[in-house]
PDB file of C-alpha atoms in Angstrom:
ATOM      1  CA  VAL E   1      -9.156 -12.199   3.875  1.00  0.00           C
ATOM      2  CA  GLN E   2      -6.624 -11.363   6.552  1.00  0.00           C
ATOM      3  CA  LEU E   3      -3.824  -8.757   6.047  1.00  0.00           C
ATOM      4  CA  VAL E   4      -1.073  -8.116   8.463  1.00  0.00           C
ATOM      5  CA  GLU E   5       1.408  -5.250   7.809  1.00  0.00           C
ATOM      6  CA  SER E   6       5.055  -4.981   9.031  1.00  0.00           C
ATOM      7  CA  GLY E   7       8.089  -2.827   8.351  1.00  0.00           C
ATOM      8  CA  GLY E   8       6.911   0.529   9.553  1.00  0.00           C
ATOM      9  CA  GLY E   9       9.235   2.811  11.568  1.00  0.00           C
ATOM     10  CA  SER E  10      11.076   6.070  11.721  1.00  0.00           C
ATOM     11  CA  VAL E  11      13.435   7.318   9.067  1.00  0.00           C
ATOM     12  CA  GLN E  12      15.150  10.499   8.081  1.00  0.00           C
ATOM     13  CA  ALA E  13      14.026  12.515   5.087  1.00  0.00           C
ATOM     14  CA  GLY E  14      15.609  11.098   1.939  1.00  0.00           C
ATOM     15  CA  GLY E  15      15.661   7.650   3.316  1.00  0.00           C
ATOM     16  CA  SER E  16      13.938   4.380   2.377  1.00  0.00           C
ATOM     17  CA  LEU E  17      11.591   1.848   4.051  1.00  0.00           C
ATOM     18  CA  LEU E  18      10.032  -1.412   2.861  1.00  0.00           C
ATOM     19  CA  LEU E  19       6.526  -2.312   3.962  1.00  0.00           C
ATOM     20  CA  THR E  20       5.319  -5.881   3.750  1.00  0.00           C
ATOM     21  CA  CYS E  21       1.833  -7.218   4.058  1.00  0.00           C
ATOM     22  CA  VAL E  22       1.009 -10.931   4.500  1.00  0.00           C
ATOM     23  CA  VAL E  23      -2.244 -11.764   2.665  1.00  0.00           C
ATOM     24  CA  SER E  24      -4.119 -14.907   3.592  1.00  0.00           C
ATOM     25  CA  GLY E  25      -7.396 -16.204   2.511  1.00  0.00           C
ATOM     26  CA  LYS E  26      -7.408 -14.458  -0.793  1.00  0.00           C
ATOM     27  CA  ALA E  27      -9.332 -16.092  -3.649  1.00  0.00           C
ATOM     28  CA  SER E  28      -7.783 -16.497  -7.119  1.00  0.00           C
ATOM     29  CA  SER E  29      -8.105 -13.634  -9.616  1.00  0.00           C
ATOM     30  CA  PRO E  30      -9.507 -11.221 -10.333  1.00  0.00           C
ATOM     31  CA  TYR E  31      -8.617  -9.018  -7.281  1.00  0.00           C
ATOM     32  CA  SER E  32      -6.714  -5.884  -6.473  1.00  0.00           C
ATOM     33  CA  LEU E  33      -4.197  -5.273  -3.734  1.00  0.00           C
ATOM     34  CA  GLY E  34      -3.124  -1.917  -2.499  1.00  0.00           C
ATOM     35  CA  TRP E  35      -1.812   0.517   0.197  1.00  0.00           C
ATOM     36  CA  PHE E  36      -3.581   3.548   1.531  1.00  0.00           C
ATOM     37  CA  ARG E  37      -2.422   6.054   4.268  1.00  0.00           C
ATOM     38  CA  GLN E  38      -3.871   8.369   6.791  1.00  0.00           C
ATOM     39  CA  ALA E  39      -1.807  11.257   8.051  1.00  0.00           C
ATOM     40  CA  PRO E  40      -2.609  12.989  11.353  1.00  0.00           C
ATOM     41  CA  GLY E  41      -5.630  15.219  10.981  1.00  0.00           C
ATOM     42  CA  LYS E  42      -6.188  14.185   7.306  1.00  0.00           C
ATOM     43  CA  GLY E  43      -8.387  11.679   5.451  1.00  0.00           C
ATOM     44  CA  ARG E  44      -7.486   8.438   3.973  1.00  0.00           C
ATOM     45  CA  GLU E  45      -5.431   8.572   0.778  1.00  0.00           C
ATOM     46  CA  GLY E  46      -4.832   5.884  -1.776  1.00  0.00           C
ATOM     47  CA  VAL E  47      -1.066   5.292  -2.414  1.00  0.00           C
ATOM     48  CA  ALA E  48      -0.508   2.452  -4.771  1.00  0.00           C
ATOM     49  CA  LEU E  49      -2.262  -0.695  -6.146  1.00  0.00           C
ATOM     50  CA  ILE E  50      -1.587  -3.793  -8.071  1.00  0.00           C
ATOM     51  CA  GLY E  51      -4.101  -5.856  -9.927  1.00  0.00           C
ATOM     52  CA  SER E  52      -4.193  -9.630 -10.153  1.00  0.00           C
ATOM     53  CA  ASP E  53      -2.517  -9.314 -13.675  1.00  0.00           C
ATOM     54  CA  GLY E  54       0.353  -7.324 -12.269  1.00  0.00           C
ATOM     55  CA  THR E  55      -0.672  -3.916 -13.538  1.00  0.00           C
ATOM     56  CA  ALA E  56       0.373  -1.179 -11.027  1.00  0.00           C
ATOM     57  CA  ARG E  57      -0.963   2.263 -10.392  1.00  0.00           C
ATOM     58  CA  TYR E  58       0.390   5.063  -8.094  1.00  0.00           C
ATOM     59  CA  ALA E  59      -0.888   8.265  -6.625  1.00  0.00           C
ATOM     60  CA  ASP E  60       0.776  11.303  -8.139  1.00  0.00           C
ATOM     61  CA  ALA E  61       2.269  12.183  -4.752  1.00  0.00           C
ATOM     62  CA  VAL E  62       4.394   8.956  -4.724  1.00  0.00           C
ATOM     63  CA  LYS E  63       4.988   8.326  -8.469  1.00  0.00           C
ATOM     64  CA  GLY E  64       8.658   7.691  -9.070  1.00  0.00           C
ATOM     65  CA  ARG E  65       9.405   7.163  -5.417  1.00  0.00           C
ATOM     66  CA  PHE E  66       7.341   4.234  -4.399  1.00  0.00           C
ATOM     67  CA  SER E  67       7.170   0.739  -5.920  1.00  0.00           C
ATOM     68  CA  ILE E  68       4.437  -1.858  -5.264  1.00  0.00           C
ATOM     69  CA  SER E  69       4.860  -5.548  -5.925  1.00  0.00           C
ATOM     70  CA  GLU E  70       3.145  -8.886  -5.093  1.00  0.00           C
ATOM     71  CA  ASP E  71       4.977 -12.130  -4.327  1.00  0.00           C
ATOM     72  CA  LYS E  72       2.304 -14.700  -5.187  1.00  0.00           C
ATOM     73  CA  ILE E  73       4.372 -17.611  -3.874  1.00  0.00           C
ATOM     74  CA  LYS E  74       4.943 -15.965  -0.409  1.00  0.00           C
ATOM     75  CA  GLN E  75       1.530 -14.353  -0.607  1.00  0.00           C
ATOM     76  CA  THR E  76       2.937 -11.021   0.350  1.00  0.00           C
ATOM     77  CA  LEU E  77       2.388  -7.532  -0.830  1.00  0.00           C
ATOM     78  CA  ASN E  78       5.400  -5.103  -0.670  1.00  0.00           C
ATOM     79  CA  LEU E  79       5.678  -1.320  -0.838  1.00  0.00           C
ATOM     80  CA  HIS E  80       9.277  -0.076  -1.452  1.00  0.00           C
ATOM     81  CA  MET E  81       9.392   3.650  -0.380  1.00  0.00           C
ATOM     82  CA  ASP E  82      12.294   5.714  -1.510  1.00  0.00           C
ATOM     83  CA  ARG E  83      13.182   9.497  -1.153  1.00  0.00           C
ATOM     84  CA  LEU E  84      10.822   9.722   1.687  1.00  0.00           C
ATOM     85  CA  ASN E  85       9.803  13.189   2.954  1.00  0.00           C
ATOM     86  CA  THR E  86       7.946  14.455   5.957  1.00  0.00           C
ATOM     87  CA  GLU E  87       4.616  14.602   4.066  1.00  0.00           C
ATOM     88  CA  ASP E  88       4.828  10.681   3.815  1.00  0.00           C
ATOM     89  CA  THR E  89       4.402  10.436   7.561  1.00  0.00           C
ATOM     90  CA  ALA E  90       1.214   8.475   8.095  1.00  0.00           C
ATOM     91  CA  ILE E  91      -0.249   5.241   9.154  1.00  0.00           C
ATOM     92  CA  TYR E  92      -0.120   2.861   6.154  1.00  0.00           C
ATOM     93  CA  TYR E  93      -2.703   0.135   5.568  1.00  0.00           C
ATOM     94  CA  CYS E  94      -2.648  -2.849   3.273  1.00  0.00           C
ATOM     95  CA  ALA E  95      -5.957  -3.512   1.500  1.00  0.00           C
ATOM     96  CA  HIS E  96      -7.594  -6.213  -0.580  1.00  0.00           C
ATOM     97  CA  HIS E  97     -10.450  -5.969  -3.032  1.00  0.00           C
ATOM     98  CA  GLU E  98     -12.272  -8.989  -4.486  1.00  0.00           C
ATOM     99  CA  LYS E  99     -12.811  -7.050  -7.752  1.00  0.00           C
ATOM    100  CA  TYR E 100     -10.359  -5.896 -10.209  1.00  0.00           C
ATOM    101  CA  THR E 101      -9.796  -2.082 -10.232  1.00  0.00           C
ATOM    102  CA  LEU E 102      -7.028   0.324 -11.156  1.00  0.00           C
ATOM    103  CA  SER E 103      -8.568   3.225  -9.244  1.00  0.00           C
ATOM    104  CA  VAL E 104      -5.953   4.472  -6.738  1.00  0.00           C
ATOM    105  CA  THR E 105      -8.526   6.768  -5.173  1.00  0.00           C
ATOM    106  CA  TYR E 106     -10.872   3.840  -4.438  1.00  0.00           C
ATOM    107  CA  ILE E 107      -8.266   1.919  -2.283  1.00  0.00           C
ATOM    108  CA  PRO E 108      -9.545   3.162   1.083  1.00  0.00           C
ATOM    109  CA  ASN E 109     -12.865   1.575   0.100  1.00  0.00           C
ATOM    110  CA  PHE E 110     -11.483  -1.873  -0.604  1.00  0.00           C
ATOM    111  CA  SER E 111     -13.271  -4.840   0.870  1.00  0.00           C
ATOM    112  CA  SER E 112     -10.670  -5.635   3.474  1.00  0.00           C
ATOM    113  CA  SER E 113      -7.691  -3.893   5.243  1.00  0.00           C
ATOM    114  CA  GLY E 114      -5.099  -4.480   7.830  1.00  0.00           C
ATOM    115  CA  LYS E 115      -4.548  -2.632  11.195  1.00  0.00           C
ATOM    116  CA  GLY E 116      -1.805  -0.439   9.705  1.00  0.00           C
ATOM    117  CA  VAL E 117       1.752   0.430  10.507  1.00  0.00           C
ATOM    118  CA  GLN E 118       3.211   3.734  11.502  1.00  0.00           C
ATOM    119  CA  VAL E 119       5.701   5.420   9.167  1.00  0.00           C
ATOM    120  CA  THR E 120       7.430   8.560  10.516  1.00  0.00           C
ATOM    121  CA  VAL E 121       9.730  10.649   8.489  1.00  0.00           C
ATOM    122  CA  THR E 122      11.918  13.192  10.365  1.00  0.00           C
ATOM    123  CA  SER E 123      13.561  16.233   8.830  1.00  0.00           C
TER     124      SER E 123
END
């Protein structure tokens, strides 16, 4: 499975960004797709995931602000981020797991991940 992220950048606090991940080589269901992030000096943190049945889960820190979706025709995974704050500054990684899981904390341990994109939120 190959995953290539795009859409990162710099935005002012309160702004929005859309991250997109092109997913190729993925088998049919069951599977899970998700995003995790790593802020400077911190460990990897699961952000959001979506299962092959469309069920989504979010970390408490982003619930109500981020929205994850999968376009199965375009084979892309999207993360729409609203009301960004400085604590959202991190490298964001797209990830795929060949098993179905709804555990957000497990996302950094998924089978495959991309190279990541930088998201910087300025005050």
